[in-house]
Coordinates of N, CA and C in Angstrom, one line a residue:
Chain A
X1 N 12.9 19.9 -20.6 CA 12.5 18.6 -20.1 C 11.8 17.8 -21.2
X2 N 11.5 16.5 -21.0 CA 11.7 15.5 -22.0 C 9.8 15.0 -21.4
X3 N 8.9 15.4 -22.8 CA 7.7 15.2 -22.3 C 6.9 13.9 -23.5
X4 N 6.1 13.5 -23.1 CA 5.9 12.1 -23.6 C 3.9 13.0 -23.7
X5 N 3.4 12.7 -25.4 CA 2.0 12.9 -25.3 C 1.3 12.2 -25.8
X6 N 0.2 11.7 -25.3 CA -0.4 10.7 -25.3 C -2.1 11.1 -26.0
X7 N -2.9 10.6 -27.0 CA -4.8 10.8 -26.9 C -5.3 11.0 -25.9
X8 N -6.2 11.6 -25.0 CA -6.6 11.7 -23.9 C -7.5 9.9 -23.6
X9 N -8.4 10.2 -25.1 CA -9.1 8.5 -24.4 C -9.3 8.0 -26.4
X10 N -9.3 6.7 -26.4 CA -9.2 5.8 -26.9 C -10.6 4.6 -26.8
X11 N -11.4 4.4 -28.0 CA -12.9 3.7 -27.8 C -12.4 2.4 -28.2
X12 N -13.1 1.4 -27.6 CA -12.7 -0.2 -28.8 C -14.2 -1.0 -28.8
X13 N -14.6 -1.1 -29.2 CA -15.6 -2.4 -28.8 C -14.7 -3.8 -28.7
X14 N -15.6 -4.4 -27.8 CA -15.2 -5.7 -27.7 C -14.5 -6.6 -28.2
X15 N -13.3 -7.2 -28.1 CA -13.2 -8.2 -29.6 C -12.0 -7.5 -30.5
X16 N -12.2 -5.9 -30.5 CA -11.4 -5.7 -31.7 C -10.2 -5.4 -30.8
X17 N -9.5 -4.1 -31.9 CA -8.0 -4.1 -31.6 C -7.6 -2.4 -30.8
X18 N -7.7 -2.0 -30.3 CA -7.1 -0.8 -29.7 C -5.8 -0.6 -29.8
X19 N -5.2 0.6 -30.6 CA -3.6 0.9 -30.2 C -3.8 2.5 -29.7
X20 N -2.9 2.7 -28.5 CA -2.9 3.6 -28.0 C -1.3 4.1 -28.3
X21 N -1.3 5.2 -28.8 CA -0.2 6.3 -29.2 C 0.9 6.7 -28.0
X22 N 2.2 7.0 -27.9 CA 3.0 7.6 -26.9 C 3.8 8.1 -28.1
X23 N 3.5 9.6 -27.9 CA 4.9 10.4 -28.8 C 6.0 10.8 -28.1
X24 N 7.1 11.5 -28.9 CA 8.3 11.9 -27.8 C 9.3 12.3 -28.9
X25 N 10.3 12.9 -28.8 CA 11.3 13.4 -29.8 C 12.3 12.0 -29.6
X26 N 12.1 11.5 -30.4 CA 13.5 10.7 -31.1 C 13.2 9.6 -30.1
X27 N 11.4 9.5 -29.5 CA 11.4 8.3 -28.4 C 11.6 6.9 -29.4
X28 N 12.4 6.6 -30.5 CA 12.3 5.5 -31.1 C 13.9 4.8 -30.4
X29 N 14.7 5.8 -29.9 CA 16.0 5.7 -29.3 C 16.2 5.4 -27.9
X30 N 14.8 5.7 -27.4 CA 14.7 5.2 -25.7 C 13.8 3.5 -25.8
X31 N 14.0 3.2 -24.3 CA 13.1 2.3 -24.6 C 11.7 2.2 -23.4
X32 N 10.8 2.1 -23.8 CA 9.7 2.3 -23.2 C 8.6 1.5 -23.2
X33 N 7.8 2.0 -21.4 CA 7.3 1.1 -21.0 C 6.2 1.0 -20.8
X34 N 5.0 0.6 -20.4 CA 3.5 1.3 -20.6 C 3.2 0.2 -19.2
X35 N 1.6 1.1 -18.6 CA 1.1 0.7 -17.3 C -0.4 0.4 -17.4
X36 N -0.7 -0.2 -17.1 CA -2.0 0.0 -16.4 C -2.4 0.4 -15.9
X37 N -3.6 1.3 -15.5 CA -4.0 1.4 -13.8 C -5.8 2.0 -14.2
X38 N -6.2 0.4 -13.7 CA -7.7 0.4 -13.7 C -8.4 1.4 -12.7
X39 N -9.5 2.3 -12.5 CA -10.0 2.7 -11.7 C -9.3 2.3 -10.2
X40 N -9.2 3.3 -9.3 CA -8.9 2.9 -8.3 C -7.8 2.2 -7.4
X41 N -7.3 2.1 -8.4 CA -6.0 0.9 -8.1 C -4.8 1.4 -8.4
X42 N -3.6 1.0 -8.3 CA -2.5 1.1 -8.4 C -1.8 0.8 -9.6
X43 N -1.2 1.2 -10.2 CA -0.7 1.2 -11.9 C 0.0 -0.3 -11.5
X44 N 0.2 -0.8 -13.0 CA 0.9 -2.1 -13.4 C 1.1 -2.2 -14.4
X45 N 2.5 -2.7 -14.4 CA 3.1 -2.8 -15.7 C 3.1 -3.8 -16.4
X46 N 2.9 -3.2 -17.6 CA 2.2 -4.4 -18.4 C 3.1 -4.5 -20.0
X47 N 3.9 -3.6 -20.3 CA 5.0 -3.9 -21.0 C 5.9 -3.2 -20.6
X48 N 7.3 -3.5 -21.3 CA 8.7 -3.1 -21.0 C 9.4 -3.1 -21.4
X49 N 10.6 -1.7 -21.7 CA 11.5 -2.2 -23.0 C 10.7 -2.4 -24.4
X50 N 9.5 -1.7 -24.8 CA 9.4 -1.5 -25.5 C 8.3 -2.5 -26.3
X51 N 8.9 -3.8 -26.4 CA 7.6 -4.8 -26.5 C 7.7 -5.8 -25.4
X52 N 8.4 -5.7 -24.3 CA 8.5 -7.6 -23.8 C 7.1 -7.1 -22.8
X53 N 6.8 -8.5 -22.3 CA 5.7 -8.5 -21.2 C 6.0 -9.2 -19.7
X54 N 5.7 -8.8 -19.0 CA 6.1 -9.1 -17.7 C 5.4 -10.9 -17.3
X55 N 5.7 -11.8 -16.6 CA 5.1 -12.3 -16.6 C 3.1 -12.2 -15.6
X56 N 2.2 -13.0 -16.7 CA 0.8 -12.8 -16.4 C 0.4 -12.0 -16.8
X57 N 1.1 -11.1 -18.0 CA 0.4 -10.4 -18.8 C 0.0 -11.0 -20.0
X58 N -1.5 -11.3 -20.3 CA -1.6 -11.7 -21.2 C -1.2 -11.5 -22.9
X59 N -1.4 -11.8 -23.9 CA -0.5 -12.0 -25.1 C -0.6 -10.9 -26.1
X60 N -2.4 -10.7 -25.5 CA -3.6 -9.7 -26.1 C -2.6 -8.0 -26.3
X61 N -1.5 -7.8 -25.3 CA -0.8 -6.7 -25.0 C 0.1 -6.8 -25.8
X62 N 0.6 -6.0 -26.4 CA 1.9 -6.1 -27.2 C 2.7 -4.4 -27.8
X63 N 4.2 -4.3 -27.6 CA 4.3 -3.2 -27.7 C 5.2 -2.8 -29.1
X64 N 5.2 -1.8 -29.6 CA 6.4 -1.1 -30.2 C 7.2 0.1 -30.7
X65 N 7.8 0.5 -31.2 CA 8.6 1.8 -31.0 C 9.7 1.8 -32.1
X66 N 8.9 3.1 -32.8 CA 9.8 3.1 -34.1 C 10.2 5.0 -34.1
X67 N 10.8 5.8 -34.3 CA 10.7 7.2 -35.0 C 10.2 7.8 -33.5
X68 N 9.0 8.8 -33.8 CA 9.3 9.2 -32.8 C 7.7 9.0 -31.9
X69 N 7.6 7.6 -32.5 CA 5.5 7.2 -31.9 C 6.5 5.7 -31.4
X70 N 6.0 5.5 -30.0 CA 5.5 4.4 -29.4 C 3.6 3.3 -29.3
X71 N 4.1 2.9 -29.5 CA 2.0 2.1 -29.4 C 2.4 1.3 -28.9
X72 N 1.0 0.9 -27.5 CA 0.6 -0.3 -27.1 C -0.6 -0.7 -28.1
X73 N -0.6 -1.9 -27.9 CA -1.9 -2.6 -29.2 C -2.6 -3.7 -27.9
X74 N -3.6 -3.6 -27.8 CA -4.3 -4.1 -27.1 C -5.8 -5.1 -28.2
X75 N -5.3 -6.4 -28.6 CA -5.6 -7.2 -29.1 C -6.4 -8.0 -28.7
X76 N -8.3 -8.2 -29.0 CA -9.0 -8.7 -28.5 C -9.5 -8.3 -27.1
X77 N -9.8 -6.8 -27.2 CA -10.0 -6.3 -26.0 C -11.5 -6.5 -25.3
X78 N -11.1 -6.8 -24.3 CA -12.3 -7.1 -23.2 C -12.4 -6.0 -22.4
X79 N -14.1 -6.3 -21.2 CA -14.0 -5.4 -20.8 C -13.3 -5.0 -19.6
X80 N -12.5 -5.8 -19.1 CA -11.4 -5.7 -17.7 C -10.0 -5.1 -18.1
X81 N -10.0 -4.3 -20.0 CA -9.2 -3.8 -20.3 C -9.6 -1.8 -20.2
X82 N -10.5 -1.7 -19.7 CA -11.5 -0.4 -19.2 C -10.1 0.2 -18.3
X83 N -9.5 1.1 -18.4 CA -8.7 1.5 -18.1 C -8.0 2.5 -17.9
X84 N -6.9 3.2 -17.5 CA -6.1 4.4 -17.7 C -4.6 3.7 -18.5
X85 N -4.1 4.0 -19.5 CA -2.9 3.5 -19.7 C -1.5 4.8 -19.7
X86 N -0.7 4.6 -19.4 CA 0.7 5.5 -19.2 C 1.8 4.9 -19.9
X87 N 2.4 5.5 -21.0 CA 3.7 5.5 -21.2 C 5.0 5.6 -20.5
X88 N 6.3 5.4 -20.6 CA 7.1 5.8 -19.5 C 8.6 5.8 -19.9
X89 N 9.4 6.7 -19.7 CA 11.0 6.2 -20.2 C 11.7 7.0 -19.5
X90 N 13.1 6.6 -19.5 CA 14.0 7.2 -18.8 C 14.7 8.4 -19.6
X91 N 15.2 9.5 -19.4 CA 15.8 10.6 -19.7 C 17.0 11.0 -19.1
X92 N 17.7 11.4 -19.9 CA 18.9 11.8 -19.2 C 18.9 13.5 -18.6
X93 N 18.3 14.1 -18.8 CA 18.0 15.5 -18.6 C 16.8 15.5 -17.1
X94 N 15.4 14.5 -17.5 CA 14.6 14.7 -16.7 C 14.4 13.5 -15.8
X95 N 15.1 12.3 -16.0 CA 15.1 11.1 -15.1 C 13.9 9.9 -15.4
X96 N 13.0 9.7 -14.6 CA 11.4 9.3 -15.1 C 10.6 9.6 -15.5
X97 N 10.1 9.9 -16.8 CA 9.3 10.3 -17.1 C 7.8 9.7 -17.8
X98 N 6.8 9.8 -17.2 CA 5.5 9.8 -17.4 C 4.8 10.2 -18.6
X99 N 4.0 9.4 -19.4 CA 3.4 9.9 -20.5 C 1.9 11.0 -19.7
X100 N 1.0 11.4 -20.8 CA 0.0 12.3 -20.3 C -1.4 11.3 -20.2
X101 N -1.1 9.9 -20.2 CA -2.2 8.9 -20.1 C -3.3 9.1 -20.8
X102 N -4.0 7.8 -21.3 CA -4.7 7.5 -22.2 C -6.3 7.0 -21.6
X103 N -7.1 6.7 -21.7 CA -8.5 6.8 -21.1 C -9.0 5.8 -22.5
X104 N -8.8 4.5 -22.1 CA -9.6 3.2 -23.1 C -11.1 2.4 -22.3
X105 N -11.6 2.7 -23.2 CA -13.3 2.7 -23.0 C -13.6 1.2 -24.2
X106 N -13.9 0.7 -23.8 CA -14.6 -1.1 -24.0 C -15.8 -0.4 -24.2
X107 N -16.8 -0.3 -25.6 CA -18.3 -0.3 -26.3 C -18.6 -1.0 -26.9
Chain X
X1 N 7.7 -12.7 -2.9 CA 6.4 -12.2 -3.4 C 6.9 -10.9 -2.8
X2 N 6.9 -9.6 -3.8 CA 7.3 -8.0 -3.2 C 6.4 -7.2 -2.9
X3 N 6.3 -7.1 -1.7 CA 4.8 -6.0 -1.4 C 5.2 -4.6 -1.1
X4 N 4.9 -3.5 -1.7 CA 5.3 -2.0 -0.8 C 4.1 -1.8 -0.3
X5 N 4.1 -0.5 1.0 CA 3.3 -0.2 1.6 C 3.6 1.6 2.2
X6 N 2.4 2.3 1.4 CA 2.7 3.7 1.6 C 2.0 3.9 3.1
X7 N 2.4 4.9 3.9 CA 1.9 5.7 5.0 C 2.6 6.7 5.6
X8 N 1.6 7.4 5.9 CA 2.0 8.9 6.3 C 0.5 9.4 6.4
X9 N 0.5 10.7 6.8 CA -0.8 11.6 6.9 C -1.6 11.6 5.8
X10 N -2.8 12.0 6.6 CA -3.8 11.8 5.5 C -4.1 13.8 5.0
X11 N -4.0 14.3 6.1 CA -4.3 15.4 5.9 C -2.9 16.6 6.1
X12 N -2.6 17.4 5.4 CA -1.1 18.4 6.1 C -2.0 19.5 5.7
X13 N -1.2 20.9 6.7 CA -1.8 21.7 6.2 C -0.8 22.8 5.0
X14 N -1.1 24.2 4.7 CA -0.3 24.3 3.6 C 0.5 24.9 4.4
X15 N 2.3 24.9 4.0 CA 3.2 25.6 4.3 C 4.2 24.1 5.1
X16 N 3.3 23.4 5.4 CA 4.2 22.4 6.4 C 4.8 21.5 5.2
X17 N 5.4 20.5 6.1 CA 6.5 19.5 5.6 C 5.9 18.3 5.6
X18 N 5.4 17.2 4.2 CA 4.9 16.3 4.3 C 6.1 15.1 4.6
X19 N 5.9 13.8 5.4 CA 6.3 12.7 5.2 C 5.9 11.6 5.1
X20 N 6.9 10.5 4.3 CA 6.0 9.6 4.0 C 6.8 8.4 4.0
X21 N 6.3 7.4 4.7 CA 6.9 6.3 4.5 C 7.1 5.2 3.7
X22 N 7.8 4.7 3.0 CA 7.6 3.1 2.3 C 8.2 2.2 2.5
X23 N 7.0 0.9 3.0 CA 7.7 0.0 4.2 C 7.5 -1.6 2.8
X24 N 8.3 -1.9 3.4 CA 8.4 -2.9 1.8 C 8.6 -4.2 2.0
X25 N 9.0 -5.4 1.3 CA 9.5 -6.7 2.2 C 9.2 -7.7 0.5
X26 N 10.1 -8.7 0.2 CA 10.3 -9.3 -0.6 C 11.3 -9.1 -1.6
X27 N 12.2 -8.2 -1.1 CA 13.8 -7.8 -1.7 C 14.1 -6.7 -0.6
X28 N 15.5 -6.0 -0.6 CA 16.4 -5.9 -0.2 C 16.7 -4.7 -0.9
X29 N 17.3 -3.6 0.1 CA 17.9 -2.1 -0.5 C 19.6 -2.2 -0.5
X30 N 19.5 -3.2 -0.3 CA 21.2 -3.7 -0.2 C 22.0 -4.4 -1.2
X31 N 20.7 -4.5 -2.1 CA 21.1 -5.9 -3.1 C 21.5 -4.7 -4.4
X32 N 22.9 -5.1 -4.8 CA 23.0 -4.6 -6.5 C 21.9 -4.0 -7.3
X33 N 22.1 -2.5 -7.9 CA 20.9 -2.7 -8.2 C 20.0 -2.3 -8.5
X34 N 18.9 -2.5 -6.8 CA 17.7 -2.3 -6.8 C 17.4 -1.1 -6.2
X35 N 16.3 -0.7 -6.3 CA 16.3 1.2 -6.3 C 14.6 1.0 -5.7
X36 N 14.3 2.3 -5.1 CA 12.7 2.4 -5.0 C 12.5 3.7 -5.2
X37 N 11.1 4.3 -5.8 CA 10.9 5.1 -6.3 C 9.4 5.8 -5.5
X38 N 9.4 7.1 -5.8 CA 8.0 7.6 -5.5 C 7.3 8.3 -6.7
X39 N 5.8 8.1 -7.2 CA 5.3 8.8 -8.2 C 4.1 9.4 -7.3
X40 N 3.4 10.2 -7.6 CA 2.6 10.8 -7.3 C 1.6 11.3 -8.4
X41 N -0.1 11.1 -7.7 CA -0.7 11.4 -9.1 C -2.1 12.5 -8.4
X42 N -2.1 13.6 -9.1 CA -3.4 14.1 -8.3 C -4.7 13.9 -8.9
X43 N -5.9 13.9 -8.6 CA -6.9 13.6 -8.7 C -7.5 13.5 -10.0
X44 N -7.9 12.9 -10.8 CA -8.0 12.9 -11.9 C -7.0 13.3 -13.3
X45 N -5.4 13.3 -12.8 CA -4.4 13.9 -13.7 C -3.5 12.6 -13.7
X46 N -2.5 12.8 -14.3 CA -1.4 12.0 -14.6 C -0.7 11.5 -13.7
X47 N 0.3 10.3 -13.7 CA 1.3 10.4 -12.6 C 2.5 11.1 -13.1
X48 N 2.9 11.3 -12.1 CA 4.8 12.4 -11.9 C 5.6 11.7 -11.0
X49 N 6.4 11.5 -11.4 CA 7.3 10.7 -11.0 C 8.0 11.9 -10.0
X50 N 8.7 11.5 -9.1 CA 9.2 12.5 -8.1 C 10.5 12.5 -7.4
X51 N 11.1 11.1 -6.6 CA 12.2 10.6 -6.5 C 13.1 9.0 -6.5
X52 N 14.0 8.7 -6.4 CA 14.6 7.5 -6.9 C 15.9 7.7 -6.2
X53 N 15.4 6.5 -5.0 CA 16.6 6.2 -3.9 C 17.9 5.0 -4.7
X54 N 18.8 4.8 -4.7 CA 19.5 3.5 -5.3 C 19.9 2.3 -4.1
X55 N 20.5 1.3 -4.3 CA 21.2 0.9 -3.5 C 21.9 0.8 -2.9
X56 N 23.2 1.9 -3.4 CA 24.2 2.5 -3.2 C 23.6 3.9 -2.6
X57 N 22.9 4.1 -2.3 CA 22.6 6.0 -1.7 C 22.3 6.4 -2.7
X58 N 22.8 6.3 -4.1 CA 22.5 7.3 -5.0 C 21.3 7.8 -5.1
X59 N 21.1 9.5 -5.2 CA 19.7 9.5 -5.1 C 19.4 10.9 -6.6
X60 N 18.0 10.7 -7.1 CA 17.5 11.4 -7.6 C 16.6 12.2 -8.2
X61 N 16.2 13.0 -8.6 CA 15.1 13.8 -7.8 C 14.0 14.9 -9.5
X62 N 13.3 14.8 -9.6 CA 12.3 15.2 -10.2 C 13.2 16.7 -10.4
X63 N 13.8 17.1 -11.5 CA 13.8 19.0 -11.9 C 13.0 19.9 -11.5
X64 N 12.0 19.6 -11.5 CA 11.3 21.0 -11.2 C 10.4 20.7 -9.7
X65 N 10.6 19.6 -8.5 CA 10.2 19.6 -7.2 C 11.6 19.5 -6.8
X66 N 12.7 19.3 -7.0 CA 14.0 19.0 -6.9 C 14.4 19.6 -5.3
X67 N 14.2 21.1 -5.3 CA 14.4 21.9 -3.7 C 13.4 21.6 -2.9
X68 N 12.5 20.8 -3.0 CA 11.7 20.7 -2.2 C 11.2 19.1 -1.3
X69 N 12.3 18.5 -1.9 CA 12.2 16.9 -2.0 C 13.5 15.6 -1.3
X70 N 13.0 15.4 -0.1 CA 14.3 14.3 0.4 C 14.4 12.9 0.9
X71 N 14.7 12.3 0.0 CA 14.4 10.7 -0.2 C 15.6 10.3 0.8
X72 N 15.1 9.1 1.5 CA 16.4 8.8 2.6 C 15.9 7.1 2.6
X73 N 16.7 6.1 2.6 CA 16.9 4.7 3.1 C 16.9 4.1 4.5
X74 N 16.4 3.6 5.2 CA 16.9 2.7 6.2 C 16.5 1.5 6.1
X75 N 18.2 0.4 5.3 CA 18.3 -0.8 4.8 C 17.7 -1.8 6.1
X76 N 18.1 -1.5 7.2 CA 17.7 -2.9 8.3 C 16.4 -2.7 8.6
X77 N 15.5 -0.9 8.2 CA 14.1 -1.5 8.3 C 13.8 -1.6 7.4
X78 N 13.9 -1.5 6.0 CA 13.1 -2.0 5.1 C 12.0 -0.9 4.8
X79 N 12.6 0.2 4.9 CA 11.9 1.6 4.4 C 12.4 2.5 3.9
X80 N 11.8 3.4 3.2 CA 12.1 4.4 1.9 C 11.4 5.5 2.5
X81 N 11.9 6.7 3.3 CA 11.4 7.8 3.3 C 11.2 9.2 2.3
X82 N 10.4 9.5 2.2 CA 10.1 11.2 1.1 C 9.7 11.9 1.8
X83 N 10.3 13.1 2.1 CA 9.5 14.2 3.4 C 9.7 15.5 1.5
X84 N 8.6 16.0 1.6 CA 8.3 17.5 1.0 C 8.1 18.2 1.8
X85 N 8.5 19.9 1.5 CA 8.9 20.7 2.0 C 7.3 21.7 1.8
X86 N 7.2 22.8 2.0 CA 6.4 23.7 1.7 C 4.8 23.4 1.1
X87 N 4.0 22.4 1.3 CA 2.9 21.7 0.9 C 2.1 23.1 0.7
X88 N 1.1 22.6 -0.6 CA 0.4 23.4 -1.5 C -0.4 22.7 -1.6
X89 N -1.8 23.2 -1.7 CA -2.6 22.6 -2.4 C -2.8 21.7 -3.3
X90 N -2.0 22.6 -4.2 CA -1.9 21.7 -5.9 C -1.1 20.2 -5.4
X91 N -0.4 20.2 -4.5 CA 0.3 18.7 -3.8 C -0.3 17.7 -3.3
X92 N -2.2 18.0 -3.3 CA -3.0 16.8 -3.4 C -2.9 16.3 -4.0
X93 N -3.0 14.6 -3.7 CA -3.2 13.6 -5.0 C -2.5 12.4 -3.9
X94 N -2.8 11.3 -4.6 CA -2.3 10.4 -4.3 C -0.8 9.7 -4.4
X95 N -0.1 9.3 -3.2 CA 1.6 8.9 -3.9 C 1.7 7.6 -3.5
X96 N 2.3 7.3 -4.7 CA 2.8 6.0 -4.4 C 4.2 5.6 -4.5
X97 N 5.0 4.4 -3.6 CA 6.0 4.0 -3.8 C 6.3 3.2 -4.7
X98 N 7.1 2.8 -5.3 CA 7.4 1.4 -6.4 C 9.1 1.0 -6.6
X99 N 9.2 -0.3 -6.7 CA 10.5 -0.7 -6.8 C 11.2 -1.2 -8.4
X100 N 12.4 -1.0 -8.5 CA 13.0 -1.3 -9.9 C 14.1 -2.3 -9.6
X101 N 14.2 -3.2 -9.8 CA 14.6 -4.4 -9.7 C 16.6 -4.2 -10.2
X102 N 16.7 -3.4 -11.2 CA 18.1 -3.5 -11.4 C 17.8 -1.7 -12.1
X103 N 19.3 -1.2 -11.7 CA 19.6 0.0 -12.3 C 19.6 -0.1 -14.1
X104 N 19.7 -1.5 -14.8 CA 19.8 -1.4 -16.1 C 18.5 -1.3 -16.7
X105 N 17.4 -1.6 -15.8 CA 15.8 -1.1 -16.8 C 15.7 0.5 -16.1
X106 N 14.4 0.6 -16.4 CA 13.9 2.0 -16.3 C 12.7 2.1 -16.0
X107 N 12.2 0.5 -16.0 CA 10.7 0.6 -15.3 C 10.5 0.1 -14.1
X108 N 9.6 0.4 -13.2 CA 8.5 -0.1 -12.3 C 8.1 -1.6 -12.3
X109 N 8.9 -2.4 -11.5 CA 8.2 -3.8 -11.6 C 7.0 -3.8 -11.0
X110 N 7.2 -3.2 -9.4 CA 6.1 -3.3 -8.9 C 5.6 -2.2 -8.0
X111 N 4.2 -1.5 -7.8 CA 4.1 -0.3 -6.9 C 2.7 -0.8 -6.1
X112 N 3.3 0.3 -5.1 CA 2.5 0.1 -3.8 C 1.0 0.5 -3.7
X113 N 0.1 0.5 -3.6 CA -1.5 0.8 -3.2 C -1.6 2.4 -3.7
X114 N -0.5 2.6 -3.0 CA -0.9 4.2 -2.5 C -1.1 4.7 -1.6
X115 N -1.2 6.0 -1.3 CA -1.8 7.0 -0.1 C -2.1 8.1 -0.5
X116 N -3.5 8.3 0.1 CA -3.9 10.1 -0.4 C -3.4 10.8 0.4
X117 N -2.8 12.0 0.1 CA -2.2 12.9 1.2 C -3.6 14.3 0.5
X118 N -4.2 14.7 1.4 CA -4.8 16.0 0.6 C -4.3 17.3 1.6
X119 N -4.3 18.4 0.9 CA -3.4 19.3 1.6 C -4.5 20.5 1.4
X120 N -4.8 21.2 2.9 CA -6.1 21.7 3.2 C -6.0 22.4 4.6
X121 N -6.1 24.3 4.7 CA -6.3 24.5 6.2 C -7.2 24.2 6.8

């Protein structure tokens, strides 16, 4: 099966820049998508296909995917960016697959 | 505006058969396409994705919960069923539904709240 691994948690202070990692064998050939999901709540998607952004996602998000590392880059991070983040791609062997989520902490 | 809506039990016990509804409204299981999905995440862990109805019936299913898992449609209500088989413990956590807009992406436009199912004699 087709597994996607992620840092467990990721620090930024305020202001600066956070990139959070998604590995995978040859994930530079899929295209992938990354979530949100703040405390409590329900995930959202916040890129797709790799870099585009859904609309109402701010600009500060941005994605990309080369070899076999995906990154979200979270640009000017605030603290309502306090969160759980998830990688995601399709497989032809395993279907949906889920990264191991990332734990980003605003200090 | 696409809203999903999970429900089913809050509590099952082990060995029984969980089900779960996803009641939806702001698109169509009829339309080219569009698909709905179930992930599931247990308590402080990851989410797992689990099953993926189409709009054509096509349906499919997580490898390794695969026997234990059956996604079913009914287009005129506007619901997405998931019944599991054999509930375990380890099968707490929270599930959620989510819809994908066209079979040519591969993500989640948009997902439902959730429901905690915890599994407990």
């Amino acid at each position: 099966s087709y597994v996607l691994t992620q840092p467990p948690s990721v620090s930024v202070a305020p202001g600066q820049t956070a990139r959070i990692t998604c590995g995978g064998n040859n994930l530079g050939s899929k295209r992938v998508h990354w979530y949100q999901q703040r405390p409590g709540q329900a995930p959202v998607l916040v890129v797709f296909d790799d870099k585009d952004r859904p609309s109402g996602i701010p600009e500060r998000f941005s994605g990309s995917n080369s070899g076999n590392t995906a990154t979200l880059t979270i640009s000017g991070a605030e603290a309502g960016d306090e969160a759980d983040y998830y990688c995601q791609v399709w497989d032809p062997t395993t279907d949906q697959v889920f990264g191991t989520g990332t734990t980003v902490t605003v200090v | 505006q696409i809203t999903l809506k999970e429900s089913g039990p809050t509590l099952v016990k082990p060995t029984q058969t969980l089900t779960l509804t996803c009641t939806f409204s702001g698109f169509s299981l009829s339309t080219s396409g569009v698909s709905v999905g179930w992930i599931r995440q247990p308590p402080g862990k990851a989410l797992e994705w689990l099953a993926l109805i189409y709009w054509d019936d096509d349906k499919r299913y997580s490898p390794s919960l695969n026997t234990r898992l059956t996604i079913t449609k009914d287009t005129s209500k506007n619901q997405v069923v998931l019944t599991m088989t054999n509930m375990d413990p380890v099968d707490t956590g929270t599930y959620y539904c989510a819809y994908k807009r066209n079979a040519a992406s591969s993500y989640f436009d948009k997902w439902g709240l959730g429901t905690l199912v915890v599994v407990s004699s």
